[in-house]
Coordinates of C-alpha atoms in Angstrom, one line a residue:
M1103 CA 41.9 68.1 -45.9
G1104 CA 45.1 69.7 -47.3
L1105 CA 43.5 72.9 -48.3
E1106 CA 45.5 74.8 -45.6
K1107 CA 48.6 74.3 -47.8
L1108 CA 47.0 76.7 -50.3
H1109 CA 47.2 79.6 -47.8
P1110 CA 50.4 81.1 -46.4
F1111 CA 49.0 80.8 -42.8
D1112 CA 50.4 77.8 -40.9
A1113 CA 47.1 76.1 -39.8
G1114 CA 49.0 74.0 -37.3
K1115 CA 50.6 76.9 -35.5
W1116 CA 48.4 76.8 -32.4
G1117 CA 48.8 73.1 -31.7
K1118 CA 52.6 73.5 -32.1
V1119 CA 52.7 76.3 -29.5
I1120 CA 51.0 74.0 -27.0
R1121 CA 53.3 71.1 -27.9
F1122 CA 56.4 73.3 -27.4
L1123 CA 55.1 74.5 -24.0
K1124 CA 54.4 71.0 -22.9
E1125 CA 57.9 69.9 -24.0
E1126 CA 59.3 72.7 -21.8
Q1127 CA 57.1 71.4 -18.9
F1128 CA 55.5 74.8 -18.6
I1129 CA 52.0 73.5 -19.0
T1130 CA 50.1 70.2 -18.6
D1131 CA 46.6 69.2 -19.8
E1132 CA 45.3 69.9 -16.3
I1133 CA 46.0 73.6 -16.4
I1134 CA 44.8 74.3 -19.9
V1135 CA 41.2 75.6 -20.2
L1136 CA 39.8 74.2 -23.4
A1137 CA 37.9 76.6 -25.5
R1138 CA 34.2 76.1 -26.3
E1139 CA 32.8 76.8 -29.7
A1140 CA 31.0 80.1 -29.9
S1141 CA 27.3 79.5 -30.4
E1142 CA 25.1 81.3 -32.8
A1143 CA 23.5 83.2 -29.9
D1144 CA 27.0 84.2 -28.8
L1145 CA 27.9 85.4 -32.3
L1146 CA 24.7 87.4 -32.5
V1147 CA 25.9 89.6 -29.7
V1148 CA 28.0 91.4 -32.3
H1149 CA 27.3 89.9 -35.8
T1150 CA 24.2 90.6 -37.8
A1151 CA 22.0 87.6 -38.7
R1152 CA 22.5 88.6 -42.4
Y1153 CA 26.3 88.2 -42.1
L1154 CA 26.1 84.8 -40.3
N1155 CA 23.7 83.6 -43.0
R1156 CA 26.1 84.7 -45.7
L1157 CA 28.7 82.3 -44.2
K1158 CA 26.4 79.5 -45.3
W1159 CA 27.7 80.1 -48.8
S1160 CA 31.0 78.5 -49.6
L1161 CA 31.9 81.3 -52.0
V1162 CA 31.7 83.9 -49.2
V1163 CA 33.9 81.7 -46.9
A1164 CA 36.4 81.1 -49.8
T1165 CA 36.7 84.9 -50.2
I1166 CA 37.2 85.6 -46.5
T1167 CA 39.8 82.8 -46.0
E1168 CA 41.5 83.5 -49.3
I1169 CA 41.5 79.9 -50.2
P1170 CA 39.7 79.7 -53.6
P1171 CA 39.1 75.9 -53.7
V1172 CA 36.8 76.2 -50.7
L1173 CA 34.3 77.6 -53.2
F1174 CA 33.9 74.0 -54.5
L1175 CA 33.2 72.3 -51.2
P1176 CA 29.7 71.6 -49.9
N1177 CA 28.9 74.1 -47.1
F1178 CA 28.5 71.4 -44.5
L1179 CA 32.2 70.5 -44.9
V1180 CA 33.1 74.2 -44.9
Q1181 CA 31.2 74.6 -41.6
R1182 CA 32.9 71.6 -40.0
K1183 CA 36.4 71.9 -41.3
V1184 CA 36.9 75.7 -41.7
L1185 CA 34.4 77.6 -39.7
K1186 CA 34.0 75.4 -36.6
P1187 CA 37.7 75.7 -35.7
L1188 CA 37.4 79.5 -36.1
R1189 CA 34.2 79.6 -34.0
T1190 CA 36.1 77.5 -31.3
Q1191 CA 39.0 80.0 -31.3
T1192 CA 36.4 82.8 -31.1
G1193 CA 34.8 81.1 -28.1
G1194 CA 38.3 80.9 -26.6
T1195 CA 38.8 84.7 -26.8
I1196 CA 35.4 85.3 -25.2
M1197 CA 36.3 82.9 -22.4
A1198 CA 39.8 84.4 -22.0
G1199 CA 38.3 87.8 -21.4
K1200 CA 36.4 86.5 -18.3
L1201 CA 39.5 84.5 -17.2
A1202 CA 41.7 87.6 -17.5
M1203 CA 39.3 89.6 -15.2
D1204 CA 39.1 86.7 -12.7
R1205 CA 42.8 85.8 -12.7
G1206 CA 44.8 88.7 -13.9
W1207 CA 45.9 87.4 -17.3
A1208 CA 44.9 84.9 -20.0
I1209 CA 46.4 83.9 -23.3
N1210 CA 44.2 82.4 -26.1
V1211 CA 46.7 80.5 -28.2
G1212 CA 44.7 81.4 -31.3
G1213 CA 42.1 84.2 -32.1
G1214 CA 43.0 87.7 -32.9
F1215 CA 40.7 87.9 -36.0
H1216 CA 41.1 91.7 -36.2
H1217 CA 39.9 92.2 -39.8
C1218 CA 36.4 91.0 -39.1
S1219 CA 33.6 93.4 -38.1
S1220 CA 30.0 92.9 -37.2
D1221 CA 28.9 92.6 -40.8
K1222 CA 32.0 91.8 -42.9
G1223 CA 34.8 89.3 -42.8
G1224 CA 38.1 89.3 -44.6
G1225 CA 41.8 88.6 -44.3
F1226 CA 41.3 85.1 -43.0
C1227 CA 39.0 86.5 -40.3
A1228 CA 35.4 85.2 -40.3
Y1229 CA 34.4 86.1 -36.7
A1230 CA 35.0 89.3 -34.7
D1231 CA 36.4 87.7 -31.6
I1232 CA 38.0 90.8 -30.2
T1233 CA 34.8 92.8 -30.4
L1234 CA 32.9 89.9 -29.0
A1235 CA 35.2 89.5 -26.0
I1236 CA 34.8 93.2 -25.2
K1237 CA 31.1 93.3 -25.6
F1238 CA 30.7 90.2 -23.4
L1239 CA 32.8 91.9 -20.7
F1240 CA 30.8 95.1 -20.9
E1241 CA 27.5 93.4 -20.8
R1242 CA 28.1 90.5 -18.4
V1243 CA 31.1 91.3 -16.1
E1244 CA 30.6 93.9 -13.3
G1245 CA 33.3 96.6 -13.1
V1246 CA 34.3 96.5 -16.8
A1247 CA 33.5 99.9 -18.3
R1248 CA 36.6 100.7 -20.4
A1249 CA 38.8 98.6 -22.6
T1250 CA 42.1 99.3 -24.4
I1251 CA 43.0 97.3 -27.6
I1252 CA 46.7 97.3 -28.3
D1253 CA 47.0 95.8 -31.8
L1254 CA 50.6 95.0 -32.7
D1255 CA 49.9 92.7 -35.7
A1256 CA 51.7 94.0 -38.8
H1257 CA 48.3 94.8 -40.4
Q1258 CA 45.8 97.4 -39.4
G1259 CA 43.0 96.0 -37.2
N1260 CA 40.2 97.4 -39.2
G1261 CA 37.5 95.0 -38.0
H1262 CA 37.4 96.0 -34.3
E1263 CA 38.1 99.6 -35.4
R1264 CA 34.9 99.7 -37.4
D1265 CA 32.9 98.0 -34.6
F1266 CA 34.1 100.6 -32.0
L1267 CA 34.2 103.7 -34.2
E1268 CA 31.6 105.5 -32.1
D1269 CA 32.2 103.8 -28.8
R1270 CA 34.2 106.0 -26.4
R1271 CA 34.6 103.2 -23.9
V1272 CA 37.2 101.5 -26.1
Y1273 CA 40.6 103.0 -26.7
I1274 CA 42.5 101.6 -29.7
M1275 CA 46.2 101.8 -30.3
D1276 CA 47.3 100.3 -33.6
V1277 CA 50.9 99.8 -34.8
Y1278 CA 51.1 98.5 -38.4
N1279 CA 52.8 98.6 -41.8
R1280 CA 51.2 101.5 -43.5
H1281 CA 51.7 100.1 -47.0
I1282 CA 49.9 96.7 -46.7
Y1283 CA 46.4 95.3 -46.4
P1284 CA 43.8 96.5 -45.5
G1285 CA 44.5 100.3 -45.8
D1286 CA 41.0 101.1 -44.4
G1287 CA 40.9 104.8 -44.1
Y1288 CA 37.4 104.8 -42.7
A1289 CA 38.3 102.5 -39.9
K1290 CA 41.4 104.5 -39.0
R1291 CA 39.1 107.2 -37.6
A1292 CA 38.6 104.9 -34.6
I1293 CA 42.3 104.7 -33.7
K1294 CA 43.2 106.9 -30.8
R1295 CA 46.9 106.2 -31.0
K1296 CA 48.0 105.4 -34.6
V1297 CA 51.6 104.4 -35.4
E1298 CA 52.3 103.7 -39.1
L1299 CA 55.5 101.9 -40.0
E1300 CA 57.5 101.8 -43.1
W1301 CA 58.7 98.8 -45.0
G1302 CA 61.5 96.9 -43.3
T1303 CA 61.2 98.6 -39.9
E1304 CA 63.7 96.9 -37.5
D1305 CA 63.9 96.2 -33.8
M1306 CA 65.4 99.4 -32.3
E1307 CA 62.9 101.8 -33.9
Y1308 CA 60.0 99.4 -33.5
L1309 CA 60.5 98.6 -29.8
Q1310 CA 61.1 102.3 -29.0
K1311 CA 57.8 103.2 -30.6
V1312 CA 55.9 100.3 -29.0
E1313 CA 57.1 101.2 -25.5
L1314 CA 56.6 105.0 -26.0
H1315 CA 53.1 104.6 -27.3
S1316 CA 51.9 101.8 -25.1
E1317 CA 53.0 103.8 -22.0
G1318 CA 51.3 106.9 -23.5
A1319 CA 48.1 105.0 -24.2
L1320 CA 47.8 103.5 -20.8
N1321 CA 48.6 106.8 -19.1
E1322 CA 46.0 108.7 -21.2
I1323 CA 43.1 106.4 -20.1
R1324 CA 43.3 103.6 -17.5
P1325 CA 41.2 100.7 -18.8
D1326 CA 39.6 97.9 -16.9
I1327 CA 41.2 95.4 -19.3
I1328 CA 43.8 95.3 -22.1
I1329 CA 43.2 93.2 -25.2
Y1330 CA 46.6 92.6 -26.7
N1331 CA 46.6 91.4 -30.3
A1332 CA 50.1 89.9 -30.5
G1333 CA 50.6 89.1 -34.2
T1334 CA 53.9 87.6 -35.2
D1335 CA 53.7 88.6 -38.8
I1336 CA 56.1 91.5 -37.9
L1337 CA 58.9 88.8 -38.1
D1338 CA 61.7 89.5 -40.6
G1339 CA 60.9 87.5 -43.8
D1340 CA 57.2 87.2 -43.2
P1341 CA 55.6 87.1 -46.7
L1342 CA 52.7 89.4 -45.8
G1343 CA 54.0 91.7 -43.0
G1344 CA 56.8 93.5 -44.7
L1345 CA 58.6 94.4 -41.5
A1346 CA 62.0 93.1 -40.2
I1347 CA 61.6 92.3 -36.5
S1348 CA 63.8 89.6 -35.0
P1349 CA 62.5 86.7 -32.8
Q1350 CA 64.2 88.4 -29.9
G1351 CA 62.4 91.7 -30.8
I1352 CA 59.0 89.9 -30.7
I1353 CA 59.8 88.4 -27.3
K1354 CA 60.8 91.8 -26.0
R1355 CA 57.7 93.4 -27.5
D1356 CA 55.4 91.1 -25.6
E1357 CA 57.4 91.6 -22.4
I1358 CA 57.0 95.4 -22.8
I1359 CA 53.2 95.1 -23.0
F1360 CA 52.8 92.6 -20.1
R1361 CA 55.1 94.7 -17.9
A1362 CA 53.1 97.8 -18.6
A1363 CA 49.9 96.0 -17.7
R1364 CA 51.3 94.4 -14.5
R1365 CA 52.9 97.6 -13.3
R1366 CA 49.4 99.2 -13.4
G1367 CA 47.5 96.1 -12.1
I1368 CA 45.4 95.9 -15.3
P1369 CA 44.2 92.5 -16.4
I1370 CA 45.4 91.5 -19.9
L1371 CA 44.1 89.1 -22.5
M1372 CA 46.5 88.1 -25.3
V1373 CA 45.6 86.6 -28.6
T1374 CA 48.1 85.5 -31.2
S1375 CA 46.6 86.7 -34.5
G1376 CA 48.7 86.7 -37.7
G1377 CA 52.1 85.1 -38.4
Y1378 CA 52.9 83.4 -41.7
Q1379 CA 56.1 81.5 -41.2
K1380 CA 56.6 78.0 -39.8
K1381 CA 59.0 79.3 -37.0
T1382 CA 56.4 81.6 -35.5
A1383 CA 55.0 78.9 -33.3
R1384 CA 58.3 78.4 -31.6
I1385 CA 58.7 82.2 -31.1
I1386 CA 55.2 82.5 -29.5
A1387 CA 56.1 79.6 -27.1
D1388 CA 59.5 81.2 -26.3
S1389 CA 57.7 84.5 -25.6
I1390 CA 55.3 82.9 -23.2
L1391 CA 58.1 81.2 -21.5
N1392 CA 60.0 84.5 -21.2
L1393 CA 56.9 86.1 -19.7
H1394 CA 56.9 83.4 -17.0
R1395 CA 60.6 83.8 -16.3
Q1396 CA 60.1 87.5 -15.9
G1397 CA 57.3 87.0 -13.4
L1398 CA 54.7 88.6 -15.7
I1399 CA 52.5 85.5 -15.9
G1400 CA 52.2 82.6 -13.4
E1401 CA 51.5 82.4 -9.7
E1402 CA 54.1 85.0 -8.8
A1403 CA 52.6 87.6 -11.1
V1404 CA 49.2 87.1 -9.6
E1405 CA 50.4 87.3 -6.0
D1406 CA 52.1 90.5 -6.7
T1407 CA 49.0 92.1 -8.2
S1408 CA 46.5 90.6 -5.6
L1409 CA 44.7 88.7 -8.3
C1410 CA 43.7 85.0 -8.4
R1411 CA 45.4 82.1 -10.1
P1412 CA 46.3 82.6 -13.7
A1413 CA 45.2 80.5 -16.7
L1414 CA 46.5 79.7 -20.1
L1415 CA 43.6 79.4 -22.4
S1416 CA 44.2 77.2 -25.5
R1417 CA 42.5 75.5 -28.4
L1418 CA 44.2 72.2 -29.1

């Protein structure tokens, strides 16, 4: 309804990524797994009933999404136009976790709502999709006992950190701009490998730290799955991220993480998280294409790791 223009986030980003990938003839409708909306029962696996009830108030949703005019909308419209798309992306992340275990890798072109915890939303994150995906895997997929979150969004992932603060099954590596939102000192206690960056960090320093610490994290504890939060708000010029990474740096970053996962034969789920410039959709698409060219996703990657056919999970 035009309200998305009042927020720096490009609400059309996800659909653009799919369009770019189709134009490159990398994907067709036949190989896209459409996300299903997370039900209330799904959400209650992590979220409190009290929190979900609070989302029935437009004021609460306006605060979480940082779009003040949402306050004046009837909640049935807020549910349909704002929260349902977010629930669908959340369902996509849950589905992608199972697909990654079955097929070696999955990408939810959406999701990555890493500021939301079980009882509190914020920073445009209304549902804790990362926590939900991991909890579903722990409870419903045999052989998943450990998970590693590699969060490379420019912002600290305080939502999943709060959720897994006392859970030793989950190892969290977080690389973020130390000077920006949310600055959640309590949540930082959950981070096993914390890399705090300064304003304007550039490619060379950033990529060295990502490679060093991702290798260290995966050598320290071998997980049964990697949840990779691949925010593109690290891009130079992003109005909220405050870093100075080039498009080529983002593509190389994603390659580093997927290569580390493949070398160890660990399934990986990628979500796209933050990114507040119009050109981020093209960069995400280019990164996915590069992963395929490098043999890190696609049939070849699966054959080399003795896993089944891959899937690209998307919300159109």
